[in-house]
Every structure is written in structure tokens, then in C-alpha cells.
C-alpha positions as a Python dict, from the first residue, in 0.01 Angstrom:
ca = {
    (1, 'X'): (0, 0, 0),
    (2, 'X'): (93, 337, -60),
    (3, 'X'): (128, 647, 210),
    (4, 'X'): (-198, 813, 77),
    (5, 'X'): (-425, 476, 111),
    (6, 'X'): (-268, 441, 483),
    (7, 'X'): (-380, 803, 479),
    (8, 'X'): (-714, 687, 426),
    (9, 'X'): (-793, 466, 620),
    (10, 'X'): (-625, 645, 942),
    (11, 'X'): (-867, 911, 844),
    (12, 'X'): (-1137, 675, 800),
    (13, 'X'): (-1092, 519, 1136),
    (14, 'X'): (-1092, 862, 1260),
    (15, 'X'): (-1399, 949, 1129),
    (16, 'X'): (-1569, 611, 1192),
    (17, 'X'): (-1497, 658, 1552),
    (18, 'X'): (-1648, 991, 1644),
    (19, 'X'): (-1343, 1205, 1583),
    (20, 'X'): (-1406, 1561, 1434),
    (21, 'X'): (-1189, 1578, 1115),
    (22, 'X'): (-1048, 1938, 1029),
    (23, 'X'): (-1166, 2058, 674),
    (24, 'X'): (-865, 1954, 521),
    (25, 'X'): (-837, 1612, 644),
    (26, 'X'): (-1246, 1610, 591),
    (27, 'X'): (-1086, 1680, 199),
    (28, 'X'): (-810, 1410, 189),
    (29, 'X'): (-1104, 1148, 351),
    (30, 'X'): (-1329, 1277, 39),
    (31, 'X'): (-1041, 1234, -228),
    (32, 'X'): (-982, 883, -43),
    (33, 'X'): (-1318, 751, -46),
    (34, 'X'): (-1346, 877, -384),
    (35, 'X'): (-1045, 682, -491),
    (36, 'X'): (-1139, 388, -347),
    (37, 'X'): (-1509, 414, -532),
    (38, 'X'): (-1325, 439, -852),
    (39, 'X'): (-1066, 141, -808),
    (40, 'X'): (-1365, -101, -685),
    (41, 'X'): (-1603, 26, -989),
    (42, 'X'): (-1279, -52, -1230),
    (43, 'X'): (-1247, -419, -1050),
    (44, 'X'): (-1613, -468, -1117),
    (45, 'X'): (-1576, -384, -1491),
    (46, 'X'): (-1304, -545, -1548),
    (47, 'X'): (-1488, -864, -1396),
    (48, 'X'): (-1798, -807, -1560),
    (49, 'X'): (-1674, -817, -1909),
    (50, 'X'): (-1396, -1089, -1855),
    (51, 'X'): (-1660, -1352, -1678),
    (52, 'X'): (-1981, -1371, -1939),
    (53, 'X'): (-2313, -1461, -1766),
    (54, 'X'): (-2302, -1801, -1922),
    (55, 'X'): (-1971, -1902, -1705),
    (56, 'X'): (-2107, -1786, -1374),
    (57, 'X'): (-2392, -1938, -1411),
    (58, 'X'): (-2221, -2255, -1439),
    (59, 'X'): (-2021, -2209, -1182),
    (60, 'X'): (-2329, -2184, -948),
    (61, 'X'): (-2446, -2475, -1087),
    (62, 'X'): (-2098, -2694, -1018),
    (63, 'X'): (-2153, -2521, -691),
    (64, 'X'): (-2521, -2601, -597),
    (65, 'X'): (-2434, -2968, -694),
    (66, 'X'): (-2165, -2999, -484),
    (67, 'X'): (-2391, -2859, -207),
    (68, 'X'): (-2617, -3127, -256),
    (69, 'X'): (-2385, -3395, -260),
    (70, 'X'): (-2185, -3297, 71),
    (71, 'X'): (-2574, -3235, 223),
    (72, 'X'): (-2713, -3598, 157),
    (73, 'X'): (-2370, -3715, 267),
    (74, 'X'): (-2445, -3512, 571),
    (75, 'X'): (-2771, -3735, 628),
    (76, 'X'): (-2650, -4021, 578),
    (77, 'X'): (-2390, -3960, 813),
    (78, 'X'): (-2657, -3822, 1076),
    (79, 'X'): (-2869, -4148, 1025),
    (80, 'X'): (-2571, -4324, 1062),
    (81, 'X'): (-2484, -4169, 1414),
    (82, 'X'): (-2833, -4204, 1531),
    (83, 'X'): (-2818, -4559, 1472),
    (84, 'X'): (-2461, -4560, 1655),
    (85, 'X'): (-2637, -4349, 1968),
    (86, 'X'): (-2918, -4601, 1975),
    (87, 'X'): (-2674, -4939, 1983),
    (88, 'X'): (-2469, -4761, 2248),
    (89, 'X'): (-2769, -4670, 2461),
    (90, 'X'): (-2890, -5011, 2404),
    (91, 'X'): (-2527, -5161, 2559),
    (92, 'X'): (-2538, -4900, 2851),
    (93, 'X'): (-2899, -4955, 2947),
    (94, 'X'): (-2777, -5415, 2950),
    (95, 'X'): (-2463, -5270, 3152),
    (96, 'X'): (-2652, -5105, 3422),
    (97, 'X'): (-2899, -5403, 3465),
    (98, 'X'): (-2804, -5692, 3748),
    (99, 'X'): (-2697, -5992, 3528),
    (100, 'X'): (-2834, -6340, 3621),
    (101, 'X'): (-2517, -6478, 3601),
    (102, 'X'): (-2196, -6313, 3796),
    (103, 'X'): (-1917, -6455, 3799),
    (104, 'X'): (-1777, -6683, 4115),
}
């Protein structure tokens, strides 16, 4: 991180926070911002052309299917804890009850 970028985004806290810049830090935000435009424009190209269409798309594929698998997962485990919930309500509800048979 160089001194300029800390610069920046001192000056773009500033700003962000109500503070009246003077005209030449108003500048040095402007050259900043301007800066930072370019370098994410460059990263955006560059990732573009390296990453055809074809590759992300099958990447969001990979990715949907995994999201399906981890969400039936995710049911089965939720109609296995409702089953669980009902058992255990089932024991407490025979625990509370007066047994027949206590012990001497």
C-alpha cells in the first residue's frame, strides 16, 4: 500500500464523513478515485478475457449442484430431528405420568 492510496482513503473517509475538503485535497480525492476506477476496470479486463463464458458457466453449475446436494442433506437432517423431537417428547410426556408400578 503505497503513501498516495493511504492518501486516499484518509481523504475519502474525510469526505464520507461530512468533512469539507480544501480544493486541493478535493483534487488529490479526484486523482484517487480516478486511480482506483482505472485499477478495478484493468482487474475486470484482465478477468474477462482470461475466464471465457463457457468456464464460468460451469462453475455455476458445479456450484448450483453442490447447493442442492448440501440442501436435501439439510432435509433430511431436519426430518431426521423432527423425528428425534417427537421420540423425546414422547419419553418426557411417559416420565411425567404416575407409573402403576413404583418401586418398594
Amino acid at each position: 500500500m503505497t503513501s498516495q492510496d493511504n492518501d486516499g482513503k484518509h481523504l475519502h473517509d474525510k469526505a464520507t464523513r461530512g468533512v469539507v475538503l480544501s480544493s486541493e485535497e478535493q483534487a488529490q480525492l479526484d486523482a484517487w478515485y480516478a486511480a482506483q476506477d482505472q485499477a478495478e476496470s484493468a482487474l475486470l479486463t484482465s478477468t474477462r478475457s482470461s475466464q471465457p463464458l463457457a468456464s464460468l458457466h460451469a462453475r455455476v453449475d458445479t456450484v448450483i449442484e453442490q447447493l442442492l446436494t448440501a440442501t436435501q442433506r439439510i432435509q433430511e437432517l431436519t426430518a431426521q430431528n423432527e423425528a428425534l423431537q417427537h421420540e423425546i417428547d414422547a419419553l418426557q410426556h411417559q416420565l411425567s405420568q404416575p407409573s402403576a408400578h413404583k418401586p418398594v
